[in-house]
Short mmCIF file of C-alpha atoms in Angstrom, two decimals:
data_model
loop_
_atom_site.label_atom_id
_atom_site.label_comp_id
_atom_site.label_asym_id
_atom_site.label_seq_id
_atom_site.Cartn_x
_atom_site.Cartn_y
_atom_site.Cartn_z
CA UNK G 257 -157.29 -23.99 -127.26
CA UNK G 258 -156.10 -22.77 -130.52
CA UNK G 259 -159.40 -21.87 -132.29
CA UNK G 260 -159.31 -18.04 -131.97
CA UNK G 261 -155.69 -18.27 -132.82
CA UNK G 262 -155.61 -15.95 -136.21
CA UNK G 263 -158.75 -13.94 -135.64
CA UNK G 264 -158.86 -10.29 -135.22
CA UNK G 265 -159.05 -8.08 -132.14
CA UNK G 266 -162.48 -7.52 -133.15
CA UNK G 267 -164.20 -10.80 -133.43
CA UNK G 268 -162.22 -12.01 -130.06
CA UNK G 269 -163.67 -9.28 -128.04
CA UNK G 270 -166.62 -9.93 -129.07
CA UNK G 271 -166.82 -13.59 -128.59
CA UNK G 272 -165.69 -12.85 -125.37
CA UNK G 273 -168.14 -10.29 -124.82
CA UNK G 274 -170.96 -12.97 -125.69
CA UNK G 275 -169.06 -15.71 -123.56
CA UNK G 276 -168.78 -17.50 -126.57
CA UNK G 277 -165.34 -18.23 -125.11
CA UNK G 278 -163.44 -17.34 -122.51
CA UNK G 279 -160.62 -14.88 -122.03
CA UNK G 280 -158.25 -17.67 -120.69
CA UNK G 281 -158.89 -20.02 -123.32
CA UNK G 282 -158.14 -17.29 -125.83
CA UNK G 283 -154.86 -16.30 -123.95
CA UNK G 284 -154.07 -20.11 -123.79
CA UNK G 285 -154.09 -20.57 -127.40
CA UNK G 286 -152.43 -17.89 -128.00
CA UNK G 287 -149.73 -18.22 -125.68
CA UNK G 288 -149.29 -21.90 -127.08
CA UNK G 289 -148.59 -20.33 -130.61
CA UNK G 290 -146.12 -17.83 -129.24
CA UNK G 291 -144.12 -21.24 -127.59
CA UNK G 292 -144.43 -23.07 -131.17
CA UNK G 293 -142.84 -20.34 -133.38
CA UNK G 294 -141.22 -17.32 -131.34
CA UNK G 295 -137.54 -19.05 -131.42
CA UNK G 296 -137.77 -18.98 -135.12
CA UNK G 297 -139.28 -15.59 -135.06
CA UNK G 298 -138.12 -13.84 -131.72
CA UNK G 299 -140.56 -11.01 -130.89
CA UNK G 300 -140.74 -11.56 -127.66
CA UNK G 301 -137.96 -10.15 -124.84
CA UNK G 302 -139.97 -11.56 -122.09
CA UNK G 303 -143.55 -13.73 -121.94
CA UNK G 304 -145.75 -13.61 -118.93
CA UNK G 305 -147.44 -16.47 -119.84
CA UNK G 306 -148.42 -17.14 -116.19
CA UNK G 307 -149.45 -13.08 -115.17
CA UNK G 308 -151.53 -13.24 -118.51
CA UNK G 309 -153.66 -16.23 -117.44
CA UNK G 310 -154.19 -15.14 -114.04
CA UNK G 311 -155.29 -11.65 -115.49
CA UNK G 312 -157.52 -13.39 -118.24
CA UNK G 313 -159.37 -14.66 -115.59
CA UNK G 314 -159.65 -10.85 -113.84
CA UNK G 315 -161.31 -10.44 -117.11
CA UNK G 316 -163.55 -12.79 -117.56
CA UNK G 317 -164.21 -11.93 -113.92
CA UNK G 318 -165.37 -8.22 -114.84
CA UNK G 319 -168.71 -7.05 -113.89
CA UNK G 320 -167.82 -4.70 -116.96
CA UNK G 321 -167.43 -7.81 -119.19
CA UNK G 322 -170.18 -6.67 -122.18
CA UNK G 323 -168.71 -3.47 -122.34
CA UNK G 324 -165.25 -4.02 -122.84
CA UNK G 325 -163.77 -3.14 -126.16
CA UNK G 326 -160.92 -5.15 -126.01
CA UNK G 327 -162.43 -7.91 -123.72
CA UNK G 328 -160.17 -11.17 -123.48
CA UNK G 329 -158.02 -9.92 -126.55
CA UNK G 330 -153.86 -11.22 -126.17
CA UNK G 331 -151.95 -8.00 -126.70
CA UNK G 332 -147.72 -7.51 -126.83
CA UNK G 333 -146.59 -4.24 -125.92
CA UNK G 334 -142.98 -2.57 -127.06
CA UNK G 335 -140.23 -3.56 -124.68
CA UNK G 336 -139.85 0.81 -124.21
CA UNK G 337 -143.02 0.80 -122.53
CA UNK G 338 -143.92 0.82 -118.54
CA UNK G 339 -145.52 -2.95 -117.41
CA UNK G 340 -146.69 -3.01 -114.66
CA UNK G 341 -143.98 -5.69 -112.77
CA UNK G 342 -141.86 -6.10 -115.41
CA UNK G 343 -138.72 -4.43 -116.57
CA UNK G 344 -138.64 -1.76 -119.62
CA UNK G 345 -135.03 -2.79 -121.00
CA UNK G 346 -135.57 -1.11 -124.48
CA UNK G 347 -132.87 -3.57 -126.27
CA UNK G 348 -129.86 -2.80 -123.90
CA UNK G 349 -127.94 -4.72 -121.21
CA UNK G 350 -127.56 -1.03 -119.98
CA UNK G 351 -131.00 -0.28 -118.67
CA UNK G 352 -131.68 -1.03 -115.26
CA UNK G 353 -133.98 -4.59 -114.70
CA UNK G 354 -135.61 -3.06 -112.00
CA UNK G 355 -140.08 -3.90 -112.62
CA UNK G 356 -141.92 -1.10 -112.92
CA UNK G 357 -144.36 -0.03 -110.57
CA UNK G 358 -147.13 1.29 -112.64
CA UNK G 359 -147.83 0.68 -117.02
CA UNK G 360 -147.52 3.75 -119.08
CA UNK G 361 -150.67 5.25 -119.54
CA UNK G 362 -151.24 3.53 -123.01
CA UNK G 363 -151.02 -0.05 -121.54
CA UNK G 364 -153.29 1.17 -118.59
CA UNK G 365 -156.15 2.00 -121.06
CA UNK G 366 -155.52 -1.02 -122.82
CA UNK G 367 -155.71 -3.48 -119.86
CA UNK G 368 -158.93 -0.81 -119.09
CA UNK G 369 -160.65 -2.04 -122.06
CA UNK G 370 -160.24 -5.87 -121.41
CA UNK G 371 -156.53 -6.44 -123.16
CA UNK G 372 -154.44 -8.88 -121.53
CA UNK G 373 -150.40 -8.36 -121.80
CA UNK G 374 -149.06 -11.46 -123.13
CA UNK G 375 -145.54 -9.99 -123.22
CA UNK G 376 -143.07 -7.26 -123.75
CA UNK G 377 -141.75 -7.16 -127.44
CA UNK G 378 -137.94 -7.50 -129.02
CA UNK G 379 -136.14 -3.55 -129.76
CA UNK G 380 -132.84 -2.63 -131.07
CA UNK G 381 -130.99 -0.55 -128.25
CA UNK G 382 -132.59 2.44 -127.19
CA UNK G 383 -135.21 1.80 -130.40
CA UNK G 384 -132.41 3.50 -132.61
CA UNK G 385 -132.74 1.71 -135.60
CA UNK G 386 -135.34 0.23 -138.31
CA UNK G 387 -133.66 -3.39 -137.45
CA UNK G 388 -134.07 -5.21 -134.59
CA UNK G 389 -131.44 -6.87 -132.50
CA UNK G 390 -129.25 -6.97 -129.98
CA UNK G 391 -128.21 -8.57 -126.39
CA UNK G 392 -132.23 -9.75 -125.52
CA UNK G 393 -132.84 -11.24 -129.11
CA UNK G 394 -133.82 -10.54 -132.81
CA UNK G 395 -136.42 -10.69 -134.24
CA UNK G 396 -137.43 -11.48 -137.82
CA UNK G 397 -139.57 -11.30 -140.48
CA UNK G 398 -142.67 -14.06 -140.11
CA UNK G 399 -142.86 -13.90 -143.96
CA UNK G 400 -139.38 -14.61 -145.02
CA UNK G 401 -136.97 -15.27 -141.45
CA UNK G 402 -134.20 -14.72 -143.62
CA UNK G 403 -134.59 -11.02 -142.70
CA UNK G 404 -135.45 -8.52 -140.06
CA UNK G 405 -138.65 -7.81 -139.24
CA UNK G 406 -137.98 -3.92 -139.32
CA UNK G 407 -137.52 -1.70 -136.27
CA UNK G 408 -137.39 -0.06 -133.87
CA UNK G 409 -140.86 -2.26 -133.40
CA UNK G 410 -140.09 -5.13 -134.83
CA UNK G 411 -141.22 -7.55 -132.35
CA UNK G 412 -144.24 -6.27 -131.94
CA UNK G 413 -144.83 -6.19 -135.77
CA UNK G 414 -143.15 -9.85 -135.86
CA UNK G 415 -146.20 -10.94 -132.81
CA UNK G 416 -148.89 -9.63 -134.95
CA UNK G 417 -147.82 -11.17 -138.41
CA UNK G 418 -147.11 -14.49 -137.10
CA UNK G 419 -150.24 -14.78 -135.23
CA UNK G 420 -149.06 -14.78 -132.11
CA UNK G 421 -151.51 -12.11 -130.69
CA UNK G 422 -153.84 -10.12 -132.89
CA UNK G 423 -152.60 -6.93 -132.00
CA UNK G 424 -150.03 -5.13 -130.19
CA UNK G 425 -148.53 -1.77 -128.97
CA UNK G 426 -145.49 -0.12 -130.62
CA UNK G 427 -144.18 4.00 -131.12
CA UNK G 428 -142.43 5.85 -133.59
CA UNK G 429 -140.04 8.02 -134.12
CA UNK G 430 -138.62 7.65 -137.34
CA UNK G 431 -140.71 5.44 -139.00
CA UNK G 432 -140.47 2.73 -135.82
CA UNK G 433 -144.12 1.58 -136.53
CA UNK G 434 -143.95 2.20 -140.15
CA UNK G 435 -141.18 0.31 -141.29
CA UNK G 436 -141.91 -2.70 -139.90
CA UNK G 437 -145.80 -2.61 -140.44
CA UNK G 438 -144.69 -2.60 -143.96
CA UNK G 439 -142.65 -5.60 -143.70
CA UNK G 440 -144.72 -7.81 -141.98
CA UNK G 441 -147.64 -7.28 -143.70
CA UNK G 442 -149.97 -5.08 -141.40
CA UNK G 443 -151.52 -2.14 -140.69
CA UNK G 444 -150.65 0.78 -138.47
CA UNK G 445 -151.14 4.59 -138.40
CA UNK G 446 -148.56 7.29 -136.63
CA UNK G 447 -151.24 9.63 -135.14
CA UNK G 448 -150.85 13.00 -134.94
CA UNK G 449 -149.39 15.00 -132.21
CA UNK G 450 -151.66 14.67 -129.17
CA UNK G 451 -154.14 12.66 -130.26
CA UNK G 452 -152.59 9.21 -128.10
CA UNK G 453 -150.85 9.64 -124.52
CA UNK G 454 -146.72 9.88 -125.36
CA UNK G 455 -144.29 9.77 -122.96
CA UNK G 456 -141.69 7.36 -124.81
CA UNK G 457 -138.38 7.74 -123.49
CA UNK G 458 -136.95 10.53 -121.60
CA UNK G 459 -138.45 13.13 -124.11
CA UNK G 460 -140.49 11.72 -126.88
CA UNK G 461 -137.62 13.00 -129.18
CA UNK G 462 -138.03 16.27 -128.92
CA UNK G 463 -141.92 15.65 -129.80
CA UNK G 464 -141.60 13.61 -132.92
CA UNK G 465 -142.71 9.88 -130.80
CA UNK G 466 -145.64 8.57 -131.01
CA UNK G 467 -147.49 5.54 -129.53
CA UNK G 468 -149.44 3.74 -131.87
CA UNK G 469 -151.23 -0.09 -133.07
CA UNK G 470 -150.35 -2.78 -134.61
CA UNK G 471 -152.90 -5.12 -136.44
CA UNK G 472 -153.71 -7.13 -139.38
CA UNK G 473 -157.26 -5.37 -140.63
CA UNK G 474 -158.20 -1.58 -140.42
CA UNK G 475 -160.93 -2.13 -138.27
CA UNK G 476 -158.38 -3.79 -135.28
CA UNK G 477 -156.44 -0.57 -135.90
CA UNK G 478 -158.82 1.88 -135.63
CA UNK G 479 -160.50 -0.07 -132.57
CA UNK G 480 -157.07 -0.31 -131.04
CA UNK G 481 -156.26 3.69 -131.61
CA UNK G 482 -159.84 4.40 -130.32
CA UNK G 483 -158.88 3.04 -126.67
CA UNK G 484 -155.22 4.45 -126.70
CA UNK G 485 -156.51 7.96 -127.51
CA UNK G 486 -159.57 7.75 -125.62
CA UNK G 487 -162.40 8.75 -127.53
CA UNK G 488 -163.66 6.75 -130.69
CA UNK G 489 -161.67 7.35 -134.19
CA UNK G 490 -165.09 7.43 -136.09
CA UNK G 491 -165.54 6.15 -139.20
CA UNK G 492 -167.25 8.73 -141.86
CA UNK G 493 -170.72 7.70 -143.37
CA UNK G 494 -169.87 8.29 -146.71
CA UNK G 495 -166.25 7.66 -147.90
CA UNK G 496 -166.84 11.07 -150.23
CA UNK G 497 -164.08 11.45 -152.81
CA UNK G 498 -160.86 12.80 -151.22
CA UNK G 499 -157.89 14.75 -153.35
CA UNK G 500 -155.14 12.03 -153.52
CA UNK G 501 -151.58 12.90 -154.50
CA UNK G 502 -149.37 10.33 -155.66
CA UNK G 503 -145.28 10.74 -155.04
CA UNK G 504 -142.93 7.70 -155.68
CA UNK G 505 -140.21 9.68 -155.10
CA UNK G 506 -137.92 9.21 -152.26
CA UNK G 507 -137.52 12.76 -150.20
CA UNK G 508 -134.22 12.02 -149.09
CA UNK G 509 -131.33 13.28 -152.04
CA UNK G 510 -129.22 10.20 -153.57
CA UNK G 511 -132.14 7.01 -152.53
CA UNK G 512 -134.00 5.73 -154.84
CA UNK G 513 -137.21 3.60 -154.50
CA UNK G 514 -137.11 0.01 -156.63
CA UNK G 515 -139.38 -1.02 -158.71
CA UNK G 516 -141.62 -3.51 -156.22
CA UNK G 517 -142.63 -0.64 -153.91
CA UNK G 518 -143.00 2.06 -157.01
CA UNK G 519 -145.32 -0.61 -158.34
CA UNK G 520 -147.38 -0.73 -155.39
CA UNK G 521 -147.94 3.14 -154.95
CA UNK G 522 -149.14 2.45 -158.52
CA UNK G 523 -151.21 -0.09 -157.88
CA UNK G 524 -152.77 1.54 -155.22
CA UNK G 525 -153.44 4.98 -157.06
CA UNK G 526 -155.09 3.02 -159.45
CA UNK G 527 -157.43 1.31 -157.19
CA UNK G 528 -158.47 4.36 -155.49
CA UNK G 529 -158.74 6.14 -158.37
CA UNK G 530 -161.61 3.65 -159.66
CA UNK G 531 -163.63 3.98 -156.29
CA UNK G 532 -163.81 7.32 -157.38
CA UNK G 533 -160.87 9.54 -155.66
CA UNK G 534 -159.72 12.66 -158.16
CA UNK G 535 -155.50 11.17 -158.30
CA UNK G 536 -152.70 12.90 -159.31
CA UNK G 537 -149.06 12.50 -159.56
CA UNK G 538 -147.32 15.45 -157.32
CA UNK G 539 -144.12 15.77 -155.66
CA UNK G 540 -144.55 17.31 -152.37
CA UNK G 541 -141.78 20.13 -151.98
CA UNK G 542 -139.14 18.38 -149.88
CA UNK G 543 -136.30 20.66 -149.07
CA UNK G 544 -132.54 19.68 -149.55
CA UNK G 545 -131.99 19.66 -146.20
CA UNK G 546 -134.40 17.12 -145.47
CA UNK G 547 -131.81 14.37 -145.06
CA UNK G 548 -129.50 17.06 -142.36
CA UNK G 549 -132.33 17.43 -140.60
CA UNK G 550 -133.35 14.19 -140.09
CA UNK G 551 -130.35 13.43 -139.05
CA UNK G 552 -129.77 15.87 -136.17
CA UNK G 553 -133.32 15.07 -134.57
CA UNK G 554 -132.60 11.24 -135.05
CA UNK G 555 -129.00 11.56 -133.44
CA UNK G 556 -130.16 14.35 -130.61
CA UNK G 557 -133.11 12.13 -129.41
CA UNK G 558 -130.57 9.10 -128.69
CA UNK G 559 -128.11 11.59 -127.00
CA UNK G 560 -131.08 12.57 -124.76
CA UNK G 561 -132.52 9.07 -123.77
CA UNK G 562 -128.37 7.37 -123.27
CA UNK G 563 -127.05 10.36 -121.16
CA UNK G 564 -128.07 8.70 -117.70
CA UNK G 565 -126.63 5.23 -119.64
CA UNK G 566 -123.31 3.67 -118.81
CA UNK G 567 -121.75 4.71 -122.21
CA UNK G 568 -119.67 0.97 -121.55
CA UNK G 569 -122.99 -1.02 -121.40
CA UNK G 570 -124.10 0.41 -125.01
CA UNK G 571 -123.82 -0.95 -128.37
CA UNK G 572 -120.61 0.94 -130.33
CA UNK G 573 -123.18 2.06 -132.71
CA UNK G 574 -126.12 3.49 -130.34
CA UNK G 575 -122.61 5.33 -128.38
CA UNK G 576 -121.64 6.65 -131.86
CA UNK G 577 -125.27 7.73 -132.91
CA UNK G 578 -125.35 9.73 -129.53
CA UNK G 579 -122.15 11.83 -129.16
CA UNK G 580 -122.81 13.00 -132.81
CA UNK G 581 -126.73 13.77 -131.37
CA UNK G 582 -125.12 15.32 -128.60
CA UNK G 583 -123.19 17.85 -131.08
CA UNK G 584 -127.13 18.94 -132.52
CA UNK G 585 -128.57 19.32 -129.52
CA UNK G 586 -128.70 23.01 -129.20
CA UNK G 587 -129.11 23.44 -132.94
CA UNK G 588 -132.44 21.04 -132.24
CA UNK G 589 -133.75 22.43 -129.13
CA UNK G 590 -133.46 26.25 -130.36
CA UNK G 591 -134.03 25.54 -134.43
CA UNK G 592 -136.78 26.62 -136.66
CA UNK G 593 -136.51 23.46 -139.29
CA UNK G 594 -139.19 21.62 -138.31
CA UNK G 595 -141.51 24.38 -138.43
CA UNK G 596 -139.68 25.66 -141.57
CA UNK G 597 -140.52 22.11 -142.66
CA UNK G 598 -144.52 22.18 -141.96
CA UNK G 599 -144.70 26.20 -143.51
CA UNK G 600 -143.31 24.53 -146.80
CA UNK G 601 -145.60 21.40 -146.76
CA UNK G 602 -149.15 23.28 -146.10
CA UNK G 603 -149.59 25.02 -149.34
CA UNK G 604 -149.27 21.16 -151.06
CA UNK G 605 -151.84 19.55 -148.41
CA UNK G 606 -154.24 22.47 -149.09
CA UNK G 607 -154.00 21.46 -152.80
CA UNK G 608 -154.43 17.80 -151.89
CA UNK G 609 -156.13 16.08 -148.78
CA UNK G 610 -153.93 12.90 -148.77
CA UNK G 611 -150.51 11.91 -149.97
CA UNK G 612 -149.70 8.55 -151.09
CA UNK G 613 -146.43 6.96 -151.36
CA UNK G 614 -144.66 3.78 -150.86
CA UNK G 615 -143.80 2.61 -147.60
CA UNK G 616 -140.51 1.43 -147.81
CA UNK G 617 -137.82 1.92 -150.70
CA UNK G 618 -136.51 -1.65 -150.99
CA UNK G 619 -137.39 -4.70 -148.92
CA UNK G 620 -136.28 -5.12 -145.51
CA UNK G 621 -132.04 -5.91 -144.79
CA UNK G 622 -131.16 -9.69 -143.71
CA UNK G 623 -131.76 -10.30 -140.19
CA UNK G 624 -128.01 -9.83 -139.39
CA UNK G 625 -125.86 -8.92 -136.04
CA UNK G 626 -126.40 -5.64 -137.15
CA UNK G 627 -125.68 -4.27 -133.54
CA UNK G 628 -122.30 -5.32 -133.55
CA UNK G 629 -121.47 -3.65 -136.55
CA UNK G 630 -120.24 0.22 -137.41
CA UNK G 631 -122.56 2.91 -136.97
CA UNK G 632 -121.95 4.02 -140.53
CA UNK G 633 -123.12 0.49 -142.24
CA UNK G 634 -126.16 0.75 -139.94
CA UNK G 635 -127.36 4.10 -141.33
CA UNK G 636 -126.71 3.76 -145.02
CA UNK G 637 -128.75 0.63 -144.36
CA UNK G 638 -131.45 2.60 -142.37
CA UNK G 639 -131.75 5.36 -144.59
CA UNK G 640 -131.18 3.38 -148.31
CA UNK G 641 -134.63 1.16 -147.26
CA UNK G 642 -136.40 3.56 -145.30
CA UNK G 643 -136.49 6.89 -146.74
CA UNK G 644 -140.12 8.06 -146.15
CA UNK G 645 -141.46 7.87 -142.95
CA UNK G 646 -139.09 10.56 -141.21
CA UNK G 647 -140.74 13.87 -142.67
CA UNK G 648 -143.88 12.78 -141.00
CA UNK G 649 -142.13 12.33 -137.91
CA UNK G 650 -140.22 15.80 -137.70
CA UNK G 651 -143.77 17.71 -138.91
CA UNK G 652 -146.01 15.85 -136.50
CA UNK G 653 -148.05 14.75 -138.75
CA UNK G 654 -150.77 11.72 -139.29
CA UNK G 655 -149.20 8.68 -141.65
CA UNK G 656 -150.57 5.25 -141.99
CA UNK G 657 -149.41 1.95 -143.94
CA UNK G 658 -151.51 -0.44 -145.30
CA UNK G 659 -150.20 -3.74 -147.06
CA UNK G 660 -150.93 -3.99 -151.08
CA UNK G 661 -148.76 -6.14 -152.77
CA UNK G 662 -145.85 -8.44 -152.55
CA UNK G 663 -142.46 -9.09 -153.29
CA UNK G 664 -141.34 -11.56 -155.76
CA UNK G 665 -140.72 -13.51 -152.31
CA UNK G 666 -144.15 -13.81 -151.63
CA UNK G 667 -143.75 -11.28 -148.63
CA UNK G 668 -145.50 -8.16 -148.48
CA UNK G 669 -145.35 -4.53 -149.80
CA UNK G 670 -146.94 -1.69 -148.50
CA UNK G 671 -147.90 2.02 -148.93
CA UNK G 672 -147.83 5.37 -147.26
CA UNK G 673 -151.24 7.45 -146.55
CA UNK G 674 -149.97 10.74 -144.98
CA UNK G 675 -152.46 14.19 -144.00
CA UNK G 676 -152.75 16.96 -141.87
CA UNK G 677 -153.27 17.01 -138.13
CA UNK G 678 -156.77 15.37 -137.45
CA UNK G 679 -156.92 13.56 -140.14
CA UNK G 680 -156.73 10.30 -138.83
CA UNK G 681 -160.33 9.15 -139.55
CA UNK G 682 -159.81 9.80 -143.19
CA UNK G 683 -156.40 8.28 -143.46
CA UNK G 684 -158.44 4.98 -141.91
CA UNK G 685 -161.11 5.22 -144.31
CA UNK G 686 -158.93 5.36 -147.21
CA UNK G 687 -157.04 2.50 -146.12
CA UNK G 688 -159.97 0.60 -145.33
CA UNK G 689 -161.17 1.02 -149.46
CA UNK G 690 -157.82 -0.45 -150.20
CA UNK G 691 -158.21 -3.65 -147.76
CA UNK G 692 -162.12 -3.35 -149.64
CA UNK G 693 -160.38 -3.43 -152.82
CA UNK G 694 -157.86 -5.80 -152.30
CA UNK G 695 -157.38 -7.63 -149.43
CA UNK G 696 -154.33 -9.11 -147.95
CA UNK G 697 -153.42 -12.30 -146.62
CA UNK G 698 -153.37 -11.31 -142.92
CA UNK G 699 -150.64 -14.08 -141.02
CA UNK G 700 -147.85 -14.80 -142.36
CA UNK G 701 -148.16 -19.29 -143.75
CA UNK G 702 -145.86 -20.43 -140.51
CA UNK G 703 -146.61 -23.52 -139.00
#
């Protein structure tokens, strides 16, 4: 029951495909794993471990069955995402746990393509933060439990590492796929505006959410962000020789980035400068403000998704984060600084057709009760280890991370491949040279 257990998306689908096995013995094994390890690990809010057999068996039922892309592959979607039947509590004992009558339109193309929705995935309340707890669990960091796997989806990112599916559904806002990707040692990419179906929350935060994968190899991801946007993320010919910048500079004033994740933006420069890439050290022209802004986007798009909340029902720190957001919302909704932001960017992506930079500043906090604690401590925290993912949030913009290196731990570091709008197939391809170059250890050693 176990033997596809720790294989990719890929090579399930297409096992299945070949009825080399079948999708419920796949889903078995898997769902065995996730009853082994998730109480050390917590990703999951809820398991359908029944619905997923019975709908394994719809698969492997499919007159469709050789063409599915996904076919018979376990995936665990982001508890702030529509089910079909089950509840969307996003982390807070003030949602409603009413099942929903229809899955968003990303889990719709993913159960299209042959996926079968082993469970909903562990959020911090209202996806807020880059840790993950609260009142329907915590989850934590398959490489080192000691500490959180990252947020907002860290159970999703927590599923993939620890082998419990081989890929999984997750958005981002702020960095929400980003941070803990890098964590947990896997791959994901923030597409660009428009290129995968949104509608996260009661807004997408003012445009700046995206739904995205989760995986452990390039190839899962770009299979994965093929059947969420709809058409196929292709992969070019020829790799060519792109114009990389290198930045290990944090773009928020007063953080600094320590030496582990400096040395992997190193690390990777230097590989990719070997396979023949023209890389440079720049600093991309980050404006003061960057941190305000940030700030008043972050704060705003909580104020927008808690105002139909019982304010009594919410964590003292998601109520605090959204009466200061409600205080920026007409600065937000009428302002000029994101656009500001993109007009200063352009003239350094014209110079340079990718930007690489670490992933995370430091390694992730200690999986801690961090919702019962004051909203201040939980955004020096946020901001101190996770400095640069939010520009690529507020400009829209493509940003991927892809695993090189480790902590002294053992657990994994990570980088930062950010470009223009449409350039996700390059982003992909560069990240693929690194996984070429130096490939990662793809589940985290739990047993």
């Amino acid at each position: 029951m176990t033997e596809w257990v720790g294989r990719t998306a890929a090579e399930t689908a297409a096992a299945v495909r070949e009825k080399r096995v079948t999708a419920r013995e796949v889903v078995a094994g898997h769902l065995a794993r996730i009853e082994l390890l998730d109480d050390r690990v917590g990703a999951f809010r809820t398991v359908r471990a029944g619905a997923a057999l019975a709908e394994a068996d719809e698969v492997d039922a499919r007159a469709d069955l050789a063409d599915l892309p996904l076919a018979g592959v376990p995936v665990a979607v982001k508890d702030n995402l529509a089910v079909r039947g089950e509840s969307t509590r996003v982390g807070s004992a003030a949602t409603p746990d009413t099942p929903a009558g229809a899955d968003h339109v990303t889990v719709a193309r993913l159960r299209a393509a042959g996926a079968v929705v082993v469970g909903l995935t562990n959020v911090p309340e209202l996806c807020v933060f880059g840790t993950t707890e609260g009142v329907h669990g915590t989850a934590r960091n398959p490489w080192d439990t000691s500490r959180t796997a990252g947020g907002s989806s860290g159970g999703s990112a927590a599923a993939v590492a620890a082998g419990m599916v081989p890929i999984a559904l997750g958005n981002d806002g702020m960095g929400s796929l980003r941070i803990p990707a890098a964590n947990c040692g896997l791959v994901t990419i923030k597409p660009g505006r428009g290129v995968v179906p949104a509608g996260i929350g009661e807004g997408d935060w003012f445009g700046m959410s995206e739904n995205g994968p989760l995986a452990t190899t390039v190839e899962d991801v770009r299979l994965m962000l093929s059947v969420l946007a709809g058409t196929p993320v292709l992969r070019p010919e020829e790799p060519g020789s792109h114009r990389i910048a290198v930045s290990v500079r944090s773009p928020l004033a007063g953080t600094t980035v320590s030496g582990p994740y400096v040395g992997a933006a190193r690390a990777a420069a230097g590989l990719l400068a070997r396979a023949g890439h023209r890389v440079r050290r720049a600093e991309p022209p980050y404006p003061l403000s960057l941190g305000v802004t940030a700030l008043a986007h972050w704060t705003a798009g909580t104020a927008v998704d808690a105002r139909a909340l019982d304010a009594r029902l919410l964590n003292r720190r998601t109520r605090v984060h959204a009466a200061l957001g409600r205080r920026f919302l007409n600065g937000v909704r009428g302002g000029t600084a994101r656009e500001d932001l993109r007009r200063r960017l352009e003239p350094f992506f014209a110079e340079y057709d990718v930007l690489l930079t670490p992933a995370l500043a430091r390694r992730s906090p200690k999986s801690a009760p961090w919702h019962e604690r004051g909203w201040l401590s939980n955004v020096l925290v946020n901001s101190n280890y996770s400095p640069l993912t939010p520009p690529w949030n507020l400009t829209g913009w493509p940003a991927t991370v892809v695993p090189v290196g480790t902590l002294p731990s053992g657990a994994p570091t990570a980088v930062q491949l950010v470009g223009l709008p449409g350039s996700e197939g390059r982003l992909l391809r560069v990240a693929e040279q690194l996984e070429e170059l130096r490939p990662w250890r793809r589940t985290a050693p739990l047993t």
